[in-house]
Amino acid sequence: MPKNNNIQITDTYSDFEREKLKIPFGFKGGYLSELWQTGVRLTSAKGNRSIGLGTQSVLYGDPDIFSSWSEAGSNALMYALTERALQLVESMSFDTPVGLMEELVPDLRREARRITGKQDVNENFVLNALVGLDNAAWLLYAAETGRNTFEKMIPAAYKPALSHHNDQIGVMFQVSYGMSLEDIREAVNRGYFIIKIKTGQPGTQREMLQKDKDRLSEIHDLLNDRSTVQTEDGRILYTLDANGRYKKRETLEELINHAEKIGAWDHILFIEEPLSDDNEQKVSGLGIPIAADDSLHCEEDVRKRIEQGYEVIVLKGIAKTLSLSLKMARLAHKEGIPCVCSDLTVNPILVDWHKLLAAHLPPFPGLDMGIMETNGDMNYQNWSQMKSYHPSGDASWTEVTEGTFELGDDFYEESAGIFYPSSHYEKLLSVT
């Protein structure tokens, strides 16, 4: 793709808000109590301005940093990295946001090591810090080039992977370590049919495995006799997400054998990122598709995981930037590998950024719809208020119906409202 570098950034600004969670939210062997919502404002030489949002999750980005600092302290480190990114891009020019991120990330890696004092900072920490900037760059790019819808905004090189209009998106309902069985039952009563079970619980590998077996058993006992109209065979589906906590394939095999023993095996749609980032064992032949997620930081990682037998690619445009997700989706599409979109407990506007990505991906095999996770509504204390910040927060596509988002022509015509201004975030970022 030729680089014209015709979009010049002349001014930047950022701020953040702290949003409390209802209860501590557990994954990756740790617990979050709040998430910082960052806003980034960019101004171009032509006078166009844009606002992009991000949700910081240091526990997702680098669990070691999260555990080594106070929760607020680790968030401050990530926000400092966002601020440094804005200093670097001021007076930079770019052709597309993809190129801007490619140019920026190497410098930010070095900055992350300096800011945190950690020489092996996880790449996800860097990418998470860039989401607000990346989204602002996309909106600035759209304004500068007259590409005023999501579809028009996507460069031609990535369109084949994002050429679909799904009528529905199946929502993965996230079950954290501490969620009660009553809450899970109520979710199925409301129509959710893809239950995403957080595995990889705290403790040693043996302790983790036993807790995960027990958790799967109690959830399957609860849901085994339930049915749904959303799947061909009527089964409620499970996905398991260990966030890289399993050290060896053999431990994962024990969990899969347990699933088969209790009759849960054929309910499992896929297992998400079970092995640690540095584990290079092949995962083919396990009988259940394995999805790559946290370990994907670039196209080469996607290619490597496919060679290792991973059969699903998880995109996190709201955690690793839309720019990177487009490149990953393109490679997965070329290789015939299906993609799904996984959440980061993001705010309502970011949910719709991600929904647009999920909506344009090919339907997931066997379901005839896209798949995404969203869990902010059940985790934030002030979700209703946060939803009021969304300029299209009352639109029908923002509500889950029988476990799906129903997407009509208005969703696509209005690009889920992401191009509309949010008075709340304009005020936060002092746009007058």
C-alpha positions as a Markdown table, in Angstrom:
| # | Residue | x | y | z |
|---|---|---|---|---|
| 1 | Met | 0.0 | 0.0 | 0.0 |
| 2 | Pro | 1.6 | 3.3 | -1.0 |
| 3 | Lys | 2.3 | 5.9 | 1.7 |
| 4 | Asn | 1.3 | 9.4 | 0.8 |
| 5 | Asn | 1.6 | 10.6 | 4.4 |
| 6 | Asn | -1.1 | 13.2 | 3.6 |
| 7 | Ile | -2.8 | 13.3 | 7.1 |
| 8 | Gln | -0.7 | 15.4 | 9.5 |
| 9 | Ile | -1.5 | 15.4 | 13.3 |
| 10 | Thr | -0.9 | 18.9 | 14.7 |
| 11 | Asp | -2.4 | 18.6 | 18.2 |
| 12 | Thr | -3.2 | 15.9 | 20.7 |
| 13 | Tyr | -5.0 | 15.6 | 24.1 |
| 14 | Ser | -6.2 | 12.9 | 26.4 |
| 15 | Asp | -8.0 | 12.3 | 29.7 |
| 16 | Phe | -9.5 | 9.3 | 31.5 |
| 17 | Glu | -12.3 | 8.3 | 33.8 |
| 18 | Arg | -12.3 | 5.5 | 36.5 |
| 19 | Glu | -15.3 | 3.2 | 36.3 |
| 20 | Lys | -15.9 | 0.8 | 39.2 |
| 21 | Leu | -17.0 | -2.8 | 38.7 |
| 22 | Lys | -19.9 | -4.3 | 40.6 |
| 23 | Ile | -17.7 | -7.1 | 42.1 |
| 24 | Pro | -14.1 | -8.0 | 41.6 |
| 25 | Phe | -13.7 | -9.6 | 38.2 |
| 26 | Gly | -11.5 | -12.6 | 38.0 |
| 27 | Phe | -9.4 | -13.9 | 35.1 |
| 28 | Lys | -5.7 | -14.7 | 34.4 |
| 29 | Gly | -5.4 | -15.7 | 38.1 |
| 30 | Gly | -6.1 | -12.2 | 39.3 |
| 31 | Tyr | -9.0 | -9.8 | 40.0 |
| 32 | Leu | -10.0 | -6.3 | 38.7 |
| 33 | Ser | -12.0 | -3.8 | 40.7 |
| 34 | Glu | -12.1 | -0.9 | 38.2 |
| 35 | Leu | -11.3 | -0.1 | 34.6 |
| 36 | Trp | -10.0 | 3.2 | 33.3 |
| 37 | Gln | -11.7 | 4.7 | 30.3 |
| 38 | Thr | -9.3 | 6.8 | 28.2 |
| 39 | Gly | -10.2 | 9.4 | 25.6 |
| 40 | Val | -7.9 | 10.7 | 23.0 |
| 41 | Arg | -8.4 | 13.8 | 20.8 |
| 42 | Leu | -6.5 | 14.3 | 17.6 |
| 43 | Thr | -6.5 | 17.4 | 15.4 |
| 44 | Ser | -5.1 | 17.5 | 11.9 |
| 45 | Ala | -3.5 | 20.3 | 9.9 |
| 46 | Lys | -6.8 | 20.6 | 7.9 |
| 47 | Gly | -8.6 | 21.4 | 11.2 |
| 48 | Asn | -10.4 | 18.0 | 11.5 |
| 49 | Arg | -10.8 | 16.7 | 15.0 |
| 50 | Ser | -11.6 | 13.2 | 16.2 |
| 51 | Ile | -12.1 | 11.5 | 19.6 |
| 52 | Gly | -11.1 | 7.8 | 20.1 |
| 53 | Leu | -11.8 | 5.8 | 23.2 |
| 54 | Gly | -10.0 | 3.0 | 25.0 |
| 55 | Thr | -10.5 | 0.8 | 28.0 |
| 56 | Gln | -7.4 | -0.1 | 30.0 |
| 57 | Ser | -7.0 | -3.6 | 31.3 |
| 58 | Val | -3.5 | -4.0 | 32.8 |
| 59 | Leu | -4.4 | -7.5 | 34.1 |
| 60 | Tyr | -5.1 | -8.5 | 30.5 |
| 61 | Gly | -2.2 | -6.6 | 29.1 |
| 62 | Asp | 0.5 | -7.9 | 31.5 |
| 63 | Pro | -0.5 | -9.8 | 34.6 |
| 64 | Asp | 3.0 | -9.4 | 36.1 |
| 65 | Ile | 2.8 | -5.6 | 36.0 |
| 66 | Phe | -0.7 | -5.8 | 37.4 |
| 67 | Ser | 0.5 | -7.9 | 40.3 |
| 68 | Ser | 3.7 | -5.9 | 41.0 |
| 69 | Trp | 1.9 | -2.6 | 41.5 |
| 70 | Ser | -1.3 | -1.4 | 43.1 |
| 71 | Glu | -4.2 | -1.5 | 40.7 |
| 72 | Ala | -4.3 | 2.3 | 40.4 |
| 73 | Gly | -0.5 | 2.3 | 40.0 |
| 74 | Ser | -0.5 | -0.2 | 37.1 |
| 75 | Asn | -3.2 | 1.8 | 35.4 |
| 76 | Ala | -1.2 | 4.9 | 35.8 |
| 77 | Leu | 1.7 | 3.2 | 34.0 |
| 78 | Met | -0.4 | 2.2 | 31.0 |
| 79 | Tyr | -1.9 | 5.7 | 30.9 |
| 80 | Ala | 1.6 | 7.2 | 30.9 |
| 81 | Leu | 2.3 | 5.1 | 27.9 |
| 82 | Thr | -0.7 | 6.4 | 26.1 |
| 83 | Glu | 0.4 | 10.0 | 26.9 |
| 84 | Arg | 3.9 | 9.2 | 25.5 |
| 85 | Ala | 2.3 | 7.8 | 22.3 |
| 86 | Leu | 0.5 | 11.1 | 21.9 |
| 87 | Gln | 3.8 | 13.0 | 22.3 |
| 88 | Leu | 5.3 | 10.9 | 19.6 |
| 89 | Val | 2.5 | 11.3 | 17.1 |
| 90 | Glu | 2.2 | 15.0 | 17.4 |
| 91 | Ser | 3.6 | 16.5 | 14.2 |
| 92 | Met | 3.6 | 13.0 | 12.6 |
| 93 | Ser | 1.8 | 12.3 | 9.3 |
| 94 | Phe | 0.3 | 9.1 | 8.0 |
| 95 | Asp | -1.5 | 7.6 | 5.1 |
| 96 | Thr | -3.7 | 5.1 | 7.0 |
| 97 | Pro | -3.9 | 4.3 | 10.7 |
| 98 | Val | -2.5 | 0.8 | 9.9 |
| 99 | Gly | 0.8 | 2.5 | 8.8 |
| 100 | Leu | 0.7 | 4.9 | 11.7 |
| 101 | Met | 0.5 | 2.0 | 14.2 |
| 102 | Glu | 3.3 | 0.1 | 12.4 |
| 103 | Glu | 5.5 | 3.1 | 12.7 |
| 104 | Leu | 4.6 | 3.8 | 16.3 |
| 105 | Val | 4.7 | 0.4 | 18.0 |
| 106 | Pro | 8.5 | -0.2 | 18.0 |
| 107 | Asp | 9.1 | 3.1 | 19.8 |
| 108 | Leu | 6.3 | 2.3 | 22.3 |
| 109 | Arg | 7.8 | -1.0 | 23.1 |
| 110 | Arg | 11.0 | 0.8 | 24.2 |
| 111 | Glu | 8.9 | 3.3 | 26.1 |
| 112 | Ala | 7.0 | 0.6 | 27.9 |
| 113 | Arg | 10.2 | -1.0 | 29.1 |
| 114 | Arg | 11.4 | 2.4 | 30.4 |
| 115 | Ile | 8.1 | 3.4 | 32.1 |
| 116 | Thr | 7.5 | 0.0 | 33.8 |
| 117 | Gly | 11.1 | -1.0 | 34.5 |
| 118 | Lys | 10.2 | -4.4 | 33.0 |
| 119 | Gln | 12.3 | -5.6 | 30.1 |
| 120 | Asp | 9.9 | -8.3 | 28.9 |
| 121 | Val | 6.7 | -6.2 | 28.8 |
| 122 | Asn | 3.9 | -8.1 | 27.2 |
| 123 | Glu | 3.1 | -6.7 | 23.8 |
| 124 | Asn | -0.6 | -6.6 | 24.8 |
| 125 | Phe | 0.2 | -4.0 | 27.4 |
| 126 | Val | 1.6 | -1.8 | 24.6 |
| 127 | Leu | -1.3 | -2.5 | 22.2 |
| 128 | Asn | -4.0 | -1.9 | 24.9 |
| 129 | Ala | -2.5 | 1.5 | 25.6 |
| 130 | Leu | -2.9 | 2.4 | 21.9 |
| 131 | Val | -6.6 | 1.6 | 21.3 |
| 132 | Gly | -7.9 | 5.1 | 21.9 |
| 133 | Leu | -5.3 | 6.7 | 19.7 |
| 134 | Asp | -5.9 | 4.1 | 17.0 |
| 135 | Asn | -9.7 | 4.7 | 17.0 |
| 136 | Ala | -9.1 | 8.5 | 16.9 |
| 137 | Ala | -6.8 | 8.0 | 13.9 |
| 138 | Trp | -9.4 | 6.0 | 12.1 |
| 139 | Leu | -12.1 | 8.6 | 12.6 |
| 140 | Leu | -9.6 | 11.3 | 11.5 |
| 141 | Tyr | -8.7 | 9.3 | 8.5 |
| 142 | Ala | -12.4 | 9.0 | 7.7 |
| 143 | Ala | -12.9 | 12.7 | 8.0 |
| 144 | Glu | -9.9 | 13.6 | 5.9 |
| 145 | Thr | -10.8 | 11.2 | 3.1 |
| 146 | Gly | -14.6 | 11.4 | 3.1 |
| 147 | Arg | -15.1 | 7.8 | 4.1 |
| 148 | Asn | -18.1 | 8.3 | 6.4 |
| 149 | Thr | -19.1 | 4.7 | 7.1 |
| 150 | Phe | -17.3 | 1.8 | 8.6 |
| 151 | Glu | -17.3 | -0.1 | 5.3 |
| 152 | Lys | -15.9 | 2.9 | 3.3 |
| 153 | Met | -13.3 | 3.5 | 6.0 |
| 154 | Ile | -11.7 | 0.0 | 5.7 |
| 155 | Pro | -8.9 | 0.1 | 3.1 |
| 156 | Ala | -9.3 | -2.1 | 0.0 |
| 157 | Ala | -6.6 | -4.6 | 1.1 |
| 158 | Tyr | -8.7 | -5.7 | 4.1 |
| 159 | Lys | -12.2 | -5.7 | 2.5 |
| 160 | Pro | -12.3 | -9.4 | 1.4 |
| 161 | Ala | -12.1 | -10.5 | 5.0 |
| 162 | Leu | -14.8 | -8.0 | 6.1 |
| 163 | Ser | -17.3 | -8.2 | 3.3 |
| 164 | His | -20.3 | -9.8 | 5.1 |
| 165 | His | -23.4 | -8.4 | 6.6 |
| 166 | Asn | -24.4 | -10.7 | 9.4 |
| 167 | Asp | -28.1 | -10.4 | 10.4 |
| 168 | Gln | -27.2 | -11.7 | 13.9 |
| 169 | Ile | -24.3 | -11.9 | 16.2 |
| 170 | Gly | -24.3 | -14.6 | 18.9 |
| 171 | Val | -23.1 | -13.2 | 22.2 |
| 172 | Met | -20.7 | -15.1 | 24.4 |
| 173 | Phe | -22.0 | -14.7 | 27.9 |
| 174 | Gln | -18.9 | -14.6 | 30.2 |
| 175 | Val | -18.9 | -16.6 | 33.4 |
| 176 | Ser | -16.1 | -15.4 | 35.7 |
| 177 | Tyr | -14.6 | -17.5 | 38.5 |
| 178 | Gly | -17.0 | -16.2 | 41.1 |
| 179 | Met | -20.3 | -16.0 | 39.2 |
| 180 | Ser | -23.1 | -17.8 | 40.9 |
| 181 | Leu | -25.0 | -20.7 | 39.3 |
| 182 | Glu | -28.2 | -18.7 | 39.8 |
| 183 | Asp | -26.8 | -15.9 | 37.6 |
| 184 | Ile | -25.8 | -18.5 | 34.9 |
| 185 | Arg | -29.2 | -20.0 | 35.0 |
| 186 | Glu | -30.8 | -16.6 | 34.7 |
| 187 | Ala | -28.6 | -15.8 | 31.7 |
| 188 | Val | -29.9 | -18.9 | 29.9 |
| 189 | Asn | -33.4 | -18.1 | 30.9 |
| 190 | Arg | -32.9 | -14.7 | 29.1 |
| 191 | Gly | -31.8 | -16.6 | 25.9 |
| 192 | Tyr | -28.0 | -16.7 | 26.1 |
| 193 | Phe | -26.8 | -19.9 | 24.4 |
| 194 | Ile | -23.0 | -19.5 | 24.2 |
| 195 | Ile | -21.6 | -19.6 | 27.7 |
| 196 | Lys | -18.0 | -18.5 | 28.0 |
| 197 | Ile | -16.4 | -20.1 | 31.0 |
| 198 | Lys | -13.3 | -18.6 | 32.5 |
| 199 | Thr | -10.9 | -21.3 | 33.4 |
| 200 | Gly | -7.2 | -21.1 | 34.5 |
| 201 | Gln | -8.2 | -20.4 | 38.0 |
| 202 | Pro | -5.7 | -19.2 | 40.7 |
| 203 | Gly | -3.3 | -21.7 | 42.2 |
| 204 | Thr | -0.7 | -24.2 | 41.1 |
| 205 | Gln | -1.3 | -26.2 | 37.9 |
| 206 | Arg | -2.8 | -29.1 | 39.7 |
| 207 | Glu | -5.0 | -26.8 | 41.9 |
| 208 | Met | -6.0 | -24.9 | 38.8 |
| 209 | Leu | -7.0 | -28.0 | 36.9 |
| 210 | Gln | -9.1 | -29.4 | 39.7 |
| 211 | Lys | -10.9 | -26.1 | 40.2 |
| 212 | Asp | -11.5 | -26.0 | 36.4 |
| 213 | Lys | -12.8 | -29.5 | 36.4 |
| 214 | Asp | -15.2 | -28.8 | 39.3 |
| 215 | Arg | -16.4 | -25.6 | 37.7 |
| 216 | Leu | -17.1 | -27.2 | 34.4 |
| 217 | Ser | -18.9 | -30.1 | 36.1 |
| 218 | Glu | -21.2 | -27.8 | 38.1 |
| 219 | Ile | -22.0 | -25.6 | 35.1 |
| 220 | His | -22.7 | -28.7 | 32.9 |
| 221 | Asp | -24.9 | -30.2 | 35.6 |
| 222 | Leu | -26.9 | -27.0 | 35.6 |
| 223 | Leu | -27.2 | -26.6 | 31.8 |
| 224 | Asn | -27.1 | -30.1 | 30.4 |
| 225 | Asp | -30.9 | -30.4 | 30.1 |
| 226 | Arg | -31.5 | -26.9 | 28.8 |
| 227 | Ser | -32.0 | -26.2 | 25.1 |
| 228 | Thr | -32.0 | -23.3 | 22.7 |
| 229 | Val | -33.6 | -22.5 | 19.3 |
| 230 | Gln | -30.4 | -20.8 | 18.2 |
| 231 | Thr | -28.3 | -24.0 | 17.4 |
| 232 | Glu | -29.1 | -26.8 | 15.0 |
| 233 | Asp | -29.2 | -29.5 | 17.6 |
| 234 | Gly | -30.6 | -27.4 | 20.4 |
| 235 | Arg | -27.6 | -27.7 | 22.6 |
| 236 | Ile | -26.4 | -24.8 | 24.8 |
| 237 | Leu | -22.7 | -24.2 | 23.7 |
| 238 | Tyr | -19.7 | -23.6 | 25.9 |
| 239 | Thr | -16.4 | -21.9 | 25.2 |
| 240 | Leu | -13.5 | -22.2 | 27.7 |
| 241 | Asp | -11.0 | -19.4 | 28.2 |
| 242 | Ala | -7.9 | -20.0 | 30.3 |
| 243 | Asn | -6.0 | -16.9 | 29.2 |
| 244 | Gly | -2.8 | -18.8 | 28.7 |
| 245 | Arg | -2.7 | -20.3 | 32.2 |
| 246 | Tyr | -2.1 | -23.9 | 31.1 |
| 247 | Lys | 1.6 | -24.7 | 31.0 |
| 248 | Lys | 1.4 | -27.9 | 29.1 |
| 249 | Arg | -0.8 | -29.6 | 26.5 |
| 250 | Glu | -1.0 | -32.7 | 28.8 |
| 251 | Thr | -2.8 | -30.6 | 31.5 |
| 252 | Leu | -5.2 | -29.4 | 28.8 |
| 253 | Glu | -5.8 | -33.0 | 27.7 |
| 254 | Glu | -6.8 | -33.8 | 31.2 |
| 255 | Leu | -9.5 | -31.1 | 31.2 |
| 256 | Ile | -10.8 | -32.3 | 27.8 |
| 257 | Asn | -10.9 | -35.9 | 29.0 |
| 258 | His | -12.9 | -34.7 | 32.0 |
| 259 | Ala | -15.3 | -32.8 | 29.7 |
| 260 | Glu | -15.8 | -36.0 | 27.7 |
| 261 | Lys | -16.3 | -38.0 | 30.9 |
| 262 | Ile | -19.1 | -35.8 | 32.1 |
| 263 | Gly | -20.8 | -35.4 | 28.7 |
| 264 | Ala | -19.8 | -31.8 | 28.1 |
| 265 | Trp | -17.4 | -32.5 | 25.3 |
| 266 | Asp | -19.9 | -32.0 | 22.4 |
| 267 | His | -21.2 | -28.8 | 23.9 |
| 268 | Ile | -17.7 | -27.1 | 23.6 |
| 269 | Leu | -17.5 | -24.9 | 20.6 |
| 270 | Phe | -13.8 | -24.1 | 21.1 |
| 271 | Ile | -11.2 | -23.6 | 23.8 |
| 272 | Glu | -9.7 | -20.2 | 23.8 |
| 273 | Glu | -6.0 | -19.6 | 24.4 |
| 274 | Pro | -5.4 | -22.4 | 26.9 |
| 275 | Leu | -1.6 | -22.5 | 26.7 |
| 276 | Ser | 1.0 | -19.9 | 27.7 |
| 277 | Asp | 2.4 | -17.5 | 25.1 |
| 278 | Asp | 5.7 | -19.2 | 24.9 |
| 279 | Asn | 4.3 | -22.7 | 24.5 |
| 280 | Glu | 5.0 | -24.1 | 21.1 |
| 281 | Gln | 3.3 | -27.5 | 21.4 |
| 282 | Lys | 0.9 | -28.4 | 18.6 |
| 283 | Val | -2.8 | -28.4 | 19.6 |
| 284 | Ser | -4.1 | -30.4 | 16.7 |
| 285 | Gly | -5.7 | -33.8 | 17.4 |
| 286 | Leu | -7.4 | -32.7 | 20.6 |
| 287 | Gly | -10.9 | -33.2 | 19.2 |
| 288 | Ile | -12.0 | -29.7 | 20.1 |
| 289 | Pro | -11.0 | -26.6 | 18.1 |
| 290 | Ile | -8.4 | -24.4 | 19.9 |
| 291 | Ala | -8.6 | -20.6 | 19.5 |
| 292 | Ala | -5.6 | -18.3 | 19.6 |
| 293 | Asp | -6.1 | -15.0 | 21.4 |
| 294 | Asp | -3.7 | -13.4 | 23.9 |
| 295 | Ser | -0.6 | -14.8 | 22.2 |
| 296 | Leu | -1.4 | -12.9 | 18.9 |
| 297 | His | 0.5 | -9.7 | 18.6 |
| 298 | Cys | 1.2 | -9.5 | 14.9 |
| 299 | Glu | 0.5 | -11.4 | 11.6 |
| 300 | Glu | 3.5 | -13.7 | 12.1 |
| 301 | Asp | 2.0 | -14.9 | 15.4 |
| 302 | Val | -1.3 | -15.7 | 13.6 |
| 303 | Arg | 0.7 | -17.7 | 10.9 |
| 304 | Lys | 2.6 | -19.5 | 13.6 |
| 305 | Arg | -0.5 | -20.5 | 15.6 |
| 306 | Ile | -2.2 | -21.8 | 12.5 |
| 307 | Glu | 0.8 | -24.0 | 11.8 |
| 308 | Gln | 0.6 | -25.3 | 15.4 |
| 309 | Gly | -3.0 | -26.4 | 14.8 |
| 310 | Tyr | -5.1 | -23.5 | 16.1 |
| 311 | Glu | -8.4 | -23.5 | 14.2 |
| 312 | Val | -10.0 | -20.2 | 15.4 |
| 313 | Ile | -8.5 | -16.7 | 15.6 |
| 314 | Val | -9.8 | -14.3 | 18.3 |
| 315 | Leu | -9.8 | -10.7 | 17.3 |
| 316 | Lys | -9.6 | -8.0 | 20.0 |
| 317 | Gly | -10.0 | -4.7 | 18.1 |
| 318 | Ile | -10.9 | -3.0 | 21.4 |
| 319 | Ala | -7.8 | -4.4 | 23.2 |
| 320 | Lys | -5.1 | -4.6 | 20.5 |
| 321 | Thr | -6.3 | -1.9 | 18.0 |
| 322 | Leu | -8.5 | -2.2 | 15.0 |
| 323 | Ser | -5.5 | -1.7 | 12.8 |
| 324 | Leu | -3.9 | -4.9 | 14.0 |
| 325 | Ser | -7.2 | -6.8 | 13.9 |
| 326 | Leu | -7.6 | -6.0 | 10.2 |
| 327 | Lys | -4.3 | -7.5 | 9.4 |
| 328 | Met | -5.0 | -10.6 | 11.5 |
| 329 | Ala | -8.5 | -11.0 | 9.9 |
| 330 | Arg | -7.0 | -10.7 | 6.4 |
| 331 | Leu | -4.5 | -13.5 | 7.1 |
| 332 | Ala | -7.1 | -15.7 | 8.7 |
| 333 | His | -9.4 | -15.2 | 5.8 |
| 334 | Lys | -6.7 | -16.3 | 3.3 |
| 335 | Glu | -6.1 | -19.4 | 5.3 |
| 336 | Gly | -9.8 | -20.3 | 5.7 |
| 337 | Ile | -9.7 | -19.9 | 9.5 |
| 338 | Pro | -12.8 | -18.5 | 11.2 |
| 339 | Cys | -12.6 | -15.4 | 13.5 |
| 340 | Val | -14.6 | -14.3 | 16.6 |
| 341 | Cys | -14.4 | -11.2 | 18.6 |
| 342 | Ser | -13.6 | -11.3 | 22.3 |
| 343 | Asp | -14.3 | -8.5 | 24.9 |
| 344 | Leu | -12.2 | -6.6 | 27.4 |
| 345 | Thr | -15.1 | -5.4 | 29.5 |
| 346 | Val | -15.2 | -2.2 | 27.5 |
| 347 | Asn | -17.6 | 0.7 | 27.5 |
| 348 | Pro | -20.8 | 0.8 | 25.3 |
| 349 | Ile | -19.3 | 2.8 | 22.5 |
| 350 | Leu | -16.4 | 0.4 | 22.2 |
| 351 | Val | -18.8 | -2.5 | 22.2 |
| 352 | Asp | -20.2 | -1.1 | 19.0 |
| 353 | Trp | -16.8 | -0.6 | 17.5 |
| 354 | His | -16.2 | -4.3 | 18.1 |
| 355 | Lys | -19.7 | -5.2 | 16.9 |
| 356 | Leu | -19.0 | -3.6 | 13.5 |
| 357 | Leu | -15.9 | -5.8 | 13.2 |
| 358 | Ala | -17.8 | -9.0 | 14.2 |
| 359 | Ala | -20.7 | -8.0 | 11.9 |
| 360 | His | -18.6 | -7.9 | 8.8 |
| 361 | Leu | -16.7 | -11.2 | 9.4 |
| 362 | Pro | -17.8 | -14.4 | 7.8 |
| 363 | Pro | -20.4 | -16.3 | 9.9 |
| 364 | Phe | -19.0 | -18.8 | 12.3 |
| 365 | Pro | -19.2 | -22.4 | 10.9 |
| 366 | Gly | -22.3 | -24.2 | 12.0 |
| 367 | Leu | -24.0 | -21.1 | 13.5 |
| 368 | Asp | -24.8 | -18.9 | 10.5 |
| 369 | Met | -23.9 | -15.8 | 12.5 |
| 370 | Gly | -21.0 | -13.9 | 13.8 |
| 371 | Ile | -19.8 | -14.3 | 17.4 |
| 372 | Met | -18.6 | -11.8 | 19.9 |
| 373 | Glu | -18.3 | -11.4 | 23.6 |
| 374 | Thr | -19.6 | -8.4 | 25.6 |
| 375 | Asn | -19.8 | -8.3 | 29.4 |
| 376 | Gly | -19.8 | -4.7 | 30.4 |
| 377 | Asp | -23.5 | -4.6 | 31.2 |
| 378 | Met | -23.0 | -7.2 | 34.0 |
| 379 | Asn | -19.8 | -5.9 | 35.4 |
| 380 | Tyr | -19.8 | -2.1 | 35.5 |
| 381 | Gln | -21.6 | -0.4 | 38.5 |
| 382 | Asn | -22.7 | 2.5 | 36.3 |
| 383 | Trp | -23.5 | 0.8 | 33.0 |
| 384 | Ser | -26.7 | 2.6 | 32.4 |
| 385 | Gln | -25.0 | 5.9 | 32.8 |
| 386 | Met | -22.1 | 4.9 | 30.6 |
| 387 | Lys | -24.7 | 3.8 | 27.9 |
| 388 | Ser | -26.1 | 7.3 | 28.0 |
| 389 | Tyr | -22.8 | 8.6 | 26.7 |
| 390 | His | -23.3 | 6.6 | 23.5 |
| 391 | Pro | -25.0 | 8.8 | 20.8 |
| 392 | Ser | -26.9 | 5.7 | 19.6 |
| 393 | Gly | -27.2 | 4.1 | 23.1 |
| 394 | Asp | -31.0 | 3.6 | 22.6 |
| 395 | Ala | -30.7 | 1.9 | 19.2 |
| 396 | Ser | -32.2 | -1.6 | 18.9 |
| 397 | Trp | -28.8 | -3.1 | 17.9 |
| 398 | Thr | -27.4 | -2.3 | 21.4 |
| 399 | Glu | -29.8 | -4.7 | 23.1 |
| 400 | Val | -29.3 | -8.5 | 23.3 |
| 401 | Thr | -32.4 | -10.5 | 22.2 |
| 402 | Glu | -32.4 | -14.2 | 22.8 |
| 403 | Gly | -28.7 | -14.3 | 23.1 |
| 404 | Thr | -28.0 | -12.3 | 20.0 |
| 405 | Phe | -27.6 | -8.8 | 18.6 |
| 406 | Glu | -30.1 | -8.4 | 15.8 |
| 407 | Leu | -28.6 | -6.2 | 13.1 |
| 408 | Gly | -30.9 | -4.4 | 10.6 |
| 409 | Asp | -30.1 | -2.1 | 7.7 |
| 410 | Asp | -29.9 | 0.9 | 10.1 |
| 411 | Phe | -27.0 | -0.7 | 12.0 |
| 412 | Tyr | -24.9 | -0.8 | 8.8 |
| 413 | Glu | -26.2 | 2.5 | 7.4 |
| 414 | Glu | -25.3 | 4.3 | 10.6 |
| 415 | Ser | -22.1 | 2.3 | 11.3 |
| 416 | Ala | -23.4 | 1.6 | 14.8 |
| 417 | Gly | -23.2 | 5.3 | 15.7 |
| 418 | Ile | -19.4 | 5.4 | 16.0 |
| 419 | Phe | -19.2 | 8.5 | 13.7 |
| 420 | Tyr | -21.7 | 10.5 | 15.8 |
| 421 | Pro | -20.2 | 12.8 | 18.5 |
| 422 | Ser | -20.6 | 12.0 | 22.1 |
| 423 | Ser | -21.3 | 15.1 | 24.2 |
| 424 | His | -20.0 | 13.4 | 27.3 |
| 425 | Tyr | -16.6 | 12.6 | 25.8 |
| 426 | Glu | -16.4 | 15.9 | 24.0 |
| 427 | Lys | -16.8 | 17.6 | 27.3 |
| 428 | Leu | -14.2 | 15.3 | 28.9 |
| 429 | Leu | -11.7 | 16.2 | 26.2 |
| 430 | Ser | -12.7 | 19.9 | 26.2 |
| 431 | Val | -14.0 | 20.0 | 22.6 |
| 432 | Thr | -15.9 | 23.3 | 22.1 |
